[in-house]
Coordinates of C-alpha atoms in Angstrom, one line a residue:
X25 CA 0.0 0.0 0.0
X26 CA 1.8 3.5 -1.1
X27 CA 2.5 5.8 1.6
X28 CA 1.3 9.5 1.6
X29 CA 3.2 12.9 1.6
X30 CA 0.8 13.3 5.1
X31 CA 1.8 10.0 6.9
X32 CA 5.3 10.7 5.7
X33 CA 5.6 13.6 7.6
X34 CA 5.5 12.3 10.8
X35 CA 2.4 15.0 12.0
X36 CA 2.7 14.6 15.5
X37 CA 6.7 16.0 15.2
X38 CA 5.4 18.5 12.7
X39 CA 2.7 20.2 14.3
X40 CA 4.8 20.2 17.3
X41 CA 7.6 21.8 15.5
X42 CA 4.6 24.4 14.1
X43 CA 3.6 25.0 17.6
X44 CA 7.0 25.6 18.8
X45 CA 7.3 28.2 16.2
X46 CA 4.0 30.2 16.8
X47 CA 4.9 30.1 20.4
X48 CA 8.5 31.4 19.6
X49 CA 7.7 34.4 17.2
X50 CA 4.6 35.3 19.6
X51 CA 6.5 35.5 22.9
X52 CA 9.1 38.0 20.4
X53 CA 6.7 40.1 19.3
X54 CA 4.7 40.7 22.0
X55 CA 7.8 41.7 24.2
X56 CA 7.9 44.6 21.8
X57 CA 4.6 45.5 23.4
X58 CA 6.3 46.6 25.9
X59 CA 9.9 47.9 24.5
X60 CA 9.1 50.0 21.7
X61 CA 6.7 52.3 23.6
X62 CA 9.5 52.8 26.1
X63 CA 12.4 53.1 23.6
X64 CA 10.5 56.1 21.7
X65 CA 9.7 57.2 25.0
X66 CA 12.9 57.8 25.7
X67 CA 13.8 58.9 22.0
X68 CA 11.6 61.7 22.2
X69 CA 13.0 62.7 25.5
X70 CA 16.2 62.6 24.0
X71 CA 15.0 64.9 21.5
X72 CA 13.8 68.0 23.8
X73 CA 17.1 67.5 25.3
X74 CA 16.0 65.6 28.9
X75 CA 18.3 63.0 30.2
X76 CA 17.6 59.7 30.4
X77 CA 17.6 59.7 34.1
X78 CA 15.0 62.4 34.7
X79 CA 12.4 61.0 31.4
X80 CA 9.6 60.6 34.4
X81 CA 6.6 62.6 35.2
X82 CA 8.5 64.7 37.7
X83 CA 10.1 66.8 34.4
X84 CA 8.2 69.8 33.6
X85 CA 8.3 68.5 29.6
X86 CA 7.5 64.8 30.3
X87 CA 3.7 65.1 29.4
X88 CA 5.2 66.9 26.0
X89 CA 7.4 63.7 25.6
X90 CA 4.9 61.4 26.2
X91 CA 2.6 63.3 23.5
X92 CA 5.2 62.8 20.6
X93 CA 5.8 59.1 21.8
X94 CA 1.5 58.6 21.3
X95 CA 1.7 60.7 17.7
X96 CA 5.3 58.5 16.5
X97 CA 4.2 55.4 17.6
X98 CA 0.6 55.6 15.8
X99 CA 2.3 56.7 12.6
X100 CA 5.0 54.1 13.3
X101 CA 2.0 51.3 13.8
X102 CA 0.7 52.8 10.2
X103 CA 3.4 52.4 8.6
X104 CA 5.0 49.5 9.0
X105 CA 1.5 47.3 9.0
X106 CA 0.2 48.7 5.9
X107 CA 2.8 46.6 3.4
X108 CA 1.9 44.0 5.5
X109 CA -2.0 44.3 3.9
X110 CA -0.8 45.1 0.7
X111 CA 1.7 41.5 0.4
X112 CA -0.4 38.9 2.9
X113 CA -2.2 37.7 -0.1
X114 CA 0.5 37.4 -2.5
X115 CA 2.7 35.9 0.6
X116 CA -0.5 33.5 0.9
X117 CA -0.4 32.6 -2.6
X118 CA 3.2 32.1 -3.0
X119 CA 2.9 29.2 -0.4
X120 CA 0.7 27.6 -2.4
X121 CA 3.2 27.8 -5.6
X122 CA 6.8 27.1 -4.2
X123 CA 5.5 25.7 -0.8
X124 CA 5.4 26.8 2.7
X125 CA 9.3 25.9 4.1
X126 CA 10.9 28.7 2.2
X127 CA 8.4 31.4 3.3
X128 CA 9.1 30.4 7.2
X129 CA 12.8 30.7 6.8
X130 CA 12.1 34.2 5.2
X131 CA 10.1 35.2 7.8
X132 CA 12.5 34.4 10.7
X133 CA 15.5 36.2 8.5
X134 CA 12.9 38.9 8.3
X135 CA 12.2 39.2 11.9
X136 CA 16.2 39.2 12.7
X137 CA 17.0 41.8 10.1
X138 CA 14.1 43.6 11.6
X139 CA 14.4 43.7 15.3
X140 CA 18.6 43.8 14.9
X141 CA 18.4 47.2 13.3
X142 CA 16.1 48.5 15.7
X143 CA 18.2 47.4 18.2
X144 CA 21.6 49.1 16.3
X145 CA 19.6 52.5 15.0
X146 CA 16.4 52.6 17.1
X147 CA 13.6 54.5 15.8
X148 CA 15.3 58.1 15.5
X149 CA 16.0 57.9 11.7
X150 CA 13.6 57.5 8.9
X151 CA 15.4 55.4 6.9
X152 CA 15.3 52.7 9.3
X153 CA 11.2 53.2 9.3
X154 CA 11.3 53.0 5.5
X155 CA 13.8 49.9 6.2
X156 CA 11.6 48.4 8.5
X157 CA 8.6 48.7 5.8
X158 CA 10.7 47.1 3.4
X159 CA 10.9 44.2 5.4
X160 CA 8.0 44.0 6.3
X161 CA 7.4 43.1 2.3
X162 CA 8.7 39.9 2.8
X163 CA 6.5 37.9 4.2
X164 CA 3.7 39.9 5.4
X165 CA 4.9 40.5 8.8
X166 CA 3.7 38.2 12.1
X167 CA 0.7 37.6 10.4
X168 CA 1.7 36.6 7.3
X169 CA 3.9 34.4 8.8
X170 CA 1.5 33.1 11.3
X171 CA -1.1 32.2 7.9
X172 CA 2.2 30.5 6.4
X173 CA 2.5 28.3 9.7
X174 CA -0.9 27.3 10.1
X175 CA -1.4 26.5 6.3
X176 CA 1.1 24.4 6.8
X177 CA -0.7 22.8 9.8
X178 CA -3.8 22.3 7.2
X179 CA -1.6 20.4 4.8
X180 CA -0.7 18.2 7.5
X181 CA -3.9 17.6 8.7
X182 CA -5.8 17.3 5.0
X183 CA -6.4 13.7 6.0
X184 CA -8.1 14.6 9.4
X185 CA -11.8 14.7 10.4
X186 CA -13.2 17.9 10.5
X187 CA -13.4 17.8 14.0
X188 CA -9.9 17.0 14.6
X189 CA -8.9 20.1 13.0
X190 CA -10.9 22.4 14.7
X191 CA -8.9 20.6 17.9
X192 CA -5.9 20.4 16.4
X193 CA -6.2 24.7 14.8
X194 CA -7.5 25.4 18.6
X195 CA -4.0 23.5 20.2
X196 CA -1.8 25.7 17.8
X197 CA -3.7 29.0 18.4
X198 CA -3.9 28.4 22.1
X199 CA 0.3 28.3 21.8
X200 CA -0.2 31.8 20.0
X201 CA -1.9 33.3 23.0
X202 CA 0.3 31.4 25.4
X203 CA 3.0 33.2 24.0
X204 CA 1.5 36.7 24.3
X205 CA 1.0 35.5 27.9
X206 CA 5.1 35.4 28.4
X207 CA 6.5 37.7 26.0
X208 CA 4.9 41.6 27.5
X209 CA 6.5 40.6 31.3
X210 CA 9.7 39.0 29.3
X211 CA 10.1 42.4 27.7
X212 CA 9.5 44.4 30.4
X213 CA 12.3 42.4 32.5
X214 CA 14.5 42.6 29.4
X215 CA 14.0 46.6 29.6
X216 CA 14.7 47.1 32.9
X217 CA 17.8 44.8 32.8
X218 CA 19.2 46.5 29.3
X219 CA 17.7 49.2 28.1
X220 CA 14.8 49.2 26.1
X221 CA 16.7 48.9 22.9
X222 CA 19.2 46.7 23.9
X223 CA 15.9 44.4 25.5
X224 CA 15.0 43.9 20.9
X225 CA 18.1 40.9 21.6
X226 CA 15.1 38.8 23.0
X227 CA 12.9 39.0 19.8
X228 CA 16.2 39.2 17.5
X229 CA 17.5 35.8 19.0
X230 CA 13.9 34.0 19.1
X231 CA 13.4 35.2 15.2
X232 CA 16.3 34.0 14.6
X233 CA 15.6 30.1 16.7
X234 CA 12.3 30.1 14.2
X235 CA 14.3 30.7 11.1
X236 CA 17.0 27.9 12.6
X237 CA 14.3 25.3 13.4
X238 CA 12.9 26.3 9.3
X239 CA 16.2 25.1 8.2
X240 CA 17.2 22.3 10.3
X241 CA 14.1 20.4 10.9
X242 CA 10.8 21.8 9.7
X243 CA 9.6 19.2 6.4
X244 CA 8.2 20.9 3.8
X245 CA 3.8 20.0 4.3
X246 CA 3.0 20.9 0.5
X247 CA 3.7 18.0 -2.0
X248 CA 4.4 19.1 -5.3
X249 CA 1.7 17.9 -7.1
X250 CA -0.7 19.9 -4.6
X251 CA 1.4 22.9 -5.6
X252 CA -0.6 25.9 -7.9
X253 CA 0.0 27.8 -11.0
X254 CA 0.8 31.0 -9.9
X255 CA -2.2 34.1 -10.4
X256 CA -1.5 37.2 -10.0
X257 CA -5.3 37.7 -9.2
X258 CA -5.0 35.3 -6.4
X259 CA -1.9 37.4 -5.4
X260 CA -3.7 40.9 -5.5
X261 CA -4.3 42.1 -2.3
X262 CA -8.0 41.3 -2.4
X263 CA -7.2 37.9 -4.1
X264 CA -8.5 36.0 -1.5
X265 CA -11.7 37.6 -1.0
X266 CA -12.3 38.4 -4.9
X267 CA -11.6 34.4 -4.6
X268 CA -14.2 32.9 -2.8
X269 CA -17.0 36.0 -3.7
X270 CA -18.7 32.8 -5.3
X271 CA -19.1 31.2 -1.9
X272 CA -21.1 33.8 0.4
X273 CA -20.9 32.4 3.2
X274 CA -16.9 32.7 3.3
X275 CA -17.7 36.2 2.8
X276 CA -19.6 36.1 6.0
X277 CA -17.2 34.4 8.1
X278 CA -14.4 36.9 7.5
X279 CA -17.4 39.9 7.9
X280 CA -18.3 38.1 11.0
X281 CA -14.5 37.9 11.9
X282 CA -13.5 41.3 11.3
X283 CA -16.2 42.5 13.7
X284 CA -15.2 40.3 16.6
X285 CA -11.4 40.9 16.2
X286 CA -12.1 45.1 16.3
X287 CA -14.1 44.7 19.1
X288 CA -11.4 42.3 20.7
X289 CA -8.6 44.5 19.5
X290 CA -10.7 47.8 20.5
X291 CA -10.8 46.4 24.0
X292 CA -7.8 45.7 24.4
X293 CA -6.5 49.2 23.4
X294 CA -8.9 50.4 25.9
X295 CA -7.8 49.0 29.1
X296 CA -4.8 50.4 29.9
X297 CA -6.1 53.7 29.1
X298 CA -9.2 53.3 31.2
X299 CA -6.6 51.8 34.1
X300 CA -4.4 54.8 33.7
X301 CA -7.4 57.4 33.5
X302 CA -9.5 56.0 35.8
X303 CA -8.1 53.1 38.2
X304 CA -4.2 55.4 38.1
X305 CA -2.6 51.7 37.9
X306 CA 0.8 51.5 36.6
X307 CA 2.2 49.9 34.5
X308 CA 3.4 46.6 36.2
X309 CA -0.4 45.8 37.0
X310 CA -1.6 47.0 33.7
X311 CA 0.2 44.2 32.5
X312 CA -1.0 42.0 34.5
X313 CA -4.0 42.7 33.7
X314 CA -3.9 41.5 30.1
X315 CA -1.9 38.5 31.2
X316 CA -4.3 36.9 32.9
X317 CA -6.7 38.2 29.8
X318 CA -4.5 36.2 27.5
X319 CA -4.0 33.0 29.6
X320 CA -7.6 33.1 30.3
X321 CA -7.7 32.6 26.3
X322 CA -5.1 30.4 26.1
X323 CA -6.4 28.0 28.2
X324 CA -9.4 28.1 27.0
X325 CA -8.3 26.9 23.5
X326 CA -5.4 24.5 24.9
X327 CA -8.1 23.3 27.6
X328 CA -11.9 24.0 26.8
X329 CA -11.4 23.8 23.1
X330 CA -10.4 20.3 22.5
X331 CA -13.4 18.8 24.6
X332 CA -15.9 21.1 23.3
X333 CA -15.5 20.3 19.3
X334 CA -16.0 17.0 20.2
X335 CA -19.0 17.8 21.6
X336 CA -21.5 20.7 20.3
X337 CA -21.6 22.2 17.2
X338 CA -19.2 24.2 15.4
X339 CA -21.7 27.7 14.9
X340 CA -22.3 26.4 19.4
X341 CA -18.6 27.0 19.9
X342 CA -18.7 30.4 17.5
X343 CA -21.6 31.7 19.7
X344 CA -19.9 30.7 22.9
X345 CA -16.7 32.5 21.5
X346 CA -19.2 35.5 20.4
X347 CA -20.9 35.9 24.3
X348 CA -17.7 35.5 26.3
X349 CA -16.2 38.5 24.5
X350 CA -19.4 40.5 24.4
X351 CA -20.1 40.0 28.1
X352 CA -16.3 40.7 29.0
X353 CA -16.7 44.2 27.4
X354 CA -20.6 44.9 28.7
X355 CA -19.1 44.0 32.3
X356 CA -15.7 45.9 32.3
X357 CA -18.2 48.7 31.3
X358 CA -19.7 48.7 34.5
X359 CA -16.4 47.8 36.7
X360 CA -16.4 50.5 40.1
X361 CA -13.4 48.5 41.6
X362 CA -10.0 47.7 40.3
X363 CA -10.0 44.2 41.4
X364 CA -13.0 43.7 39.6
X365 CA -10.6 43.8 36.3
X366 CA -8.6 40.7 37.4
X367 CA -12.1 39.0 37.8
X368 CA -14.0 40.1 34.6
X369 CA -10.9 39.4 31.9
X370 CA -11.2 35.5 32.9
X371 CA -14.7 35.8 31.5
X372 CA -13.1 35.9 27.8
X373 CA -11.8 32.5 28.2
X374 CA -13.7 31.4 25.1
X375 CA -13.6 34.6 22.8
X376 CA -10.7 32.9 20.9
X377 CA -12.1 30.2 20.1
X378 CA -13.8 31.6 16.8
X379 CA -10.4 31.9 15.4
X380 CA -9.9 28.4 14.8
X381 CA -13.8 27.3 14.0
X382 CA -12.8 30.0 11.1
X383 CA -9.9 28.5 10.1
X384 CA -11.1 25.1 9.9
X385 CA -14.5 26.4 7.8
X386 CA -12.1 28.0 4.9
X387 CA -9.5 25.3 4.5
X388 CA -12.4 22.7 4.1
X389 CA -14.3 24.5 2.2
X390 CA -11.7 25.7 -0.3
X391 CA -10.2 22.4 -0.4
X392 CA -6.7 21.2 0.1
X393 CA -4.7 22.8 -2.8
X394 CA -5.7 26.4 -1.8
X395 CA -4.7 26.3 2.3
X396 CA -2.2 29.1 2.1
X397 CA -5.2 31.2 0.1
X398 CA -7.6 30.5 2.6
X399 CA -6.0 31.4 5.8
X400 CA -4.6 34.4 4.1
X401 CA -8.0 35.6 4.3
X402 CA -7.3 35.1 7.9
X403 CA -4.2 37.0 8.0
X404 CA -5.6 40.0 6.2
X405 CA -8.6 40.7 8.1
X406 CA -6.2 40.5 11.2
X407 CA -3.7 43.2 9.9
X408 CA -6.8 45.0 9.1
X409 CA -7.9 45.1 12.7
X410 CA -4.6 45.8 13.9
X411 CA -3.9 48.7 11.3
X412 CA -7.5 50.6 12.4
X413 CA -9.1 49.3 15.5
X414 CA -6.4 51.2 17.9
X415 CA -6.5 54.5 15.7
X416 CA -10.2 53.9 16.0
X417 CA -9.8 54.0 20.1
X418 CA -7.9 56.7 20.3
X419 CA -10.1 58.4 18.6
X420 CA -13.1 57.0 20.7
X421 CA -11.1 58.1 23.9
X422 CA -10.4 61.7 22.3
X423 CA -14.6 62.7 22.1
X424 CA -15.2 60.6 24.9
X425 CA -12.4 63.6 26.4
X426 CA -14.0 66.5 24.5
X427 CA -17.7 65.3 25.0
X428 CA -17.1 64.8 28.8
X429 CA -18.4 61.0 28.9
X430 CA -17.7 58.7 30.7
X431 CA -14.6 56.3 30.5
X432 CA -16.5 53.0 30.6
X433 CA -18.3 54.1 27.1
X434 CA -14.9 52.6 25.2
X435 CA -16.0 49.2 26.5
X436 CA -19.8 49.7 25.6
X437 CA -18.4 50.1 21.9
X438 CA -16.3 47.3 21.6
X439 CA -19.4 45.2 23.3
X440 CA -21.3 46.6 20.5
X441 CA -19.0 45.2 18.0
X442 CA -18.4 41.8 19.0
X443 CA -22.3 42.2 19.0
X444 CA -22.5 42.5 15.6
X445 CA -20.2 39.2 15.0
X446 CA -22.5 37.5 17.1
X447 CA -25.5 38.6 15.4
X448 CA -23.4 37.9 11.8
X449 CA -22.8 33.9 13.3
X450 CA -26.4 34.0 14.5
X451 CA -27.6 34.4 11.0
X452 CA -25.6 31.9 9.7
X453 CA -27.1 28.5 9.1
X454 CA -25.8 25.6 11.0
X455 CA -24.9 23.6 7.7
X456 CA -22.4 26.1 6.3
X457 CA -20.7 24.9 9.9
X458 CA -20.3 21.9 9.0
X459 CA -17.1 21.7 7.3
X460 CA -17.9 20.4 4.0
X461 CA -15.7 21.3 0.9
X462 CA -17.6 22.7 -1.2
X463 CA -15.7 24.4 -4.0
X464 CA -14.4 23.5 -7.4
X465 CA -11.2 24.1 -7.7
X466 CA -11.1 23.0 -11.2
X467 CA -13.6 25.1 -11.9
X468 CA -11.8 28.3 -10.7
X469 CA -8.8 27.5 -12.7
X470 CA -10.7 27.2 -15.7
X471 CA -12.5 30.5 -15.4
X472 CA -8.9 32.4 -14.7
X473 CA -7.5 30.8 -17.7
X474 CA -10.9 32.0 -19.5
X475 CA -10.2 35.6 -18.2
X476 CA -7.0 35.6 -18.3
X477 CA -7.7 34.8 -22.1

């Protein structure tokens, strides 16, 4: 009996090795969380000529400091995430062409190239911004790279029932959140021990393990003969969506999506302001406050996840996922007492868990030869969310200022969005939940060569 590319692979050891590598480049990039606000902190101190030493709110000019750092670091977020939307889908594409294993050795050469200059230049120069953008072309940034990962997860698993994949995508995204669990209080400890700029060695060296274990012992998941033509309309940055416009309910998952990761991502931009505001935390229990927010999560998937798919329904799980992250928001809303925080976070122990019923939906519906496609569409509506839900909550927090309203409104808004996600996987009938492939491949080759013609 002939052996497949799947079984060959050893999946246990590669999934592990895939796990190992989400975990890696999550606990680097979420240090930065931490580090960069504090470097440019101290950059822009620099720059209206207050030492180091005295960059605290006992200098006359640290509230004018602080002001630059908010205005450099929201055009410095712009910046460098918008090549990242403008590459995820050809990055997603190009997987499916020359395979994944190149694209996650890119990525971890990317990430060292990336946080190593920052570490050499900081952030004073723009060159090293328009650098850093350039980069960033590569391979789509963590997101990209994080699509590239778990595509390779679904080639692995193109065997698998249904329901072991929605177990197996909720193991791998639980080590994602796991690893924004560590990498904010390894940062911080890293900045107070070095510097904040010197503190980028901890995301430089784990980039750098991630592009080692690429080279040394990650298999390549795509066979050859799975491997597509390459389109440069599936490599537009819209090719994913203009992709699956014939199938509306993929359409509705990444509408329903992109509500519930603003609303996530809106909230999250929120608490520390409201602690600052309101609470006057600093920062040490800030960050506590969205660890125990992202091992609530974390668990959740590594723990609650796996038994659940087994279980209920998939569109049960998405409305469970829906509720605990509208009822974390609708309840820190109403929060009088600061120990109320600690307590209300844990409620969102299942809000991640859309993230991989979504996951699993797309790469069985669009079939095994367009994975890295299909969790594109993942990636991108992420960047999106990260490129305007936090302008969008500064903004929020700037009329909630000059309109004199409350604080706990910002939460009341991001309830309202995860909301409409719920109400958009409401809606949604049960069967397109189901994880049934549903789309002809073929078919879509055939009309590109006809248009193309």
């Amino acid at each position: 009996m002939p052996v497949s590319h799947a079984q060959m692979l050893r999946p246990g050891l590669t999934l592990g090795l895939l796990a190992a590598s989400l975990f890696l480049s999550w606990i680097g990039f979420s240090s930065t969380y931490v580090v960069f606000p504090n470097m440019v902190l101290l950059e822009k101190c620099e720059e209206l000529g207050i030492p180091q030493a005295q960059c605290t709110s006992e200098n006359d000019r640290f509230l004018e400091a602080q002001a630059m750092q908010t205005e450099f670091m929201s055009t410095y977020m712009l910046l460098s995430s918008l090549p990242c939307v403008l590459v995820c889908a050809f990055c997603a594409h190009a997987s499916d062409c020359i395979g994944r294993r190149p694209l996650l050795i890119v990525a971890g050469l990317q990430g060292v190239c990336t946080y190593g200059l920052i570490m050499w230049q900081g952030l004073r120069s723009p060159w090293v911004v328009a650098a850093v953008m350039a980069l960033n072309c590569l391979s789509g940034g963590i997101y990209g790279a994080n699509g590239n990962l778990l595509a390779s997860a679904a080639d692995v698993s193109a065997g698998w029932s249904p329901t072991e994949r929605a177990r197996m995508f909720g193991r791998l995204e639980g080590a994602i959140w796991m690893g924004q669990t560590i990498g904010p209080s390894l940062g911080g400890v890293a900045s107070n021990l070095l510097g904040p700029q010197r503190a980028l060695v901890v995301p430089t060296l784990l980039s750098a393990s991630c592009a080692v274990l690429g080279v040394a012992l990650m298999p390549e998941t795509l066979p050859r003969e799975r491997r597509a033509a390459f389109s440069w309309r599936r490599a537009s940055p819209l090719g994913g969506l203009l992709l699956v416009r014939d199938v509306p309910h993929c359409l509705t998952f990444a509408a329903g999506l992109l509500f519930a990761q603003w609303g996530i991502s809106t909230g999250l931009t929120s608490v520390p302001l409201f602690c600052k505001r309101t609470l006057g935390w600093p920062d040490g229990t800030i960050g506590a406050v969205d660890t125990v927010y992202f091992a609530a999560n974390g668990l959740g998937l590594l723990v609650c996840m796996p038994a659940l798919a087994r279980r209920v329904s998939a569109k049960s799980i998405a409305m469970l996922a829906g509720l605990s992250s509208a009822t974390t928001w609708i309840l820190l809303a109403n929060v009088v007492r600061g120990w109320e925080l600690f307590a209300v976070v844990c409620v969102a122990f299942a809000s991640a868990m859309i993230f991989p019923i979504i996951r699993t939906s797309l790469v069985t519906v669009l079939g095994p030869q367009l994975n890295g496609v299909a969790l594109g569409i993942m990636s991108l509506v992420e960047l999106v969310c990260q490129l305007g839900a936090p302008a969008a909550a500064s903004a929020t927090w700037h009329v909630l200022d000059v309109r004199g309203w409350p604080d706990h409104v910002a939460f009341a808004i991001a309830a309202a969005e995860v909301a409409v996600a719920l109400g958009i996987f409401a809606v949604v009938p049960g069967s397109q939940l189901r994880f049934e492939t549903s789309f002809d491949v073929d078919r879509l080759c055939e009309g590109e060569r006809l248009s193309q013609t």
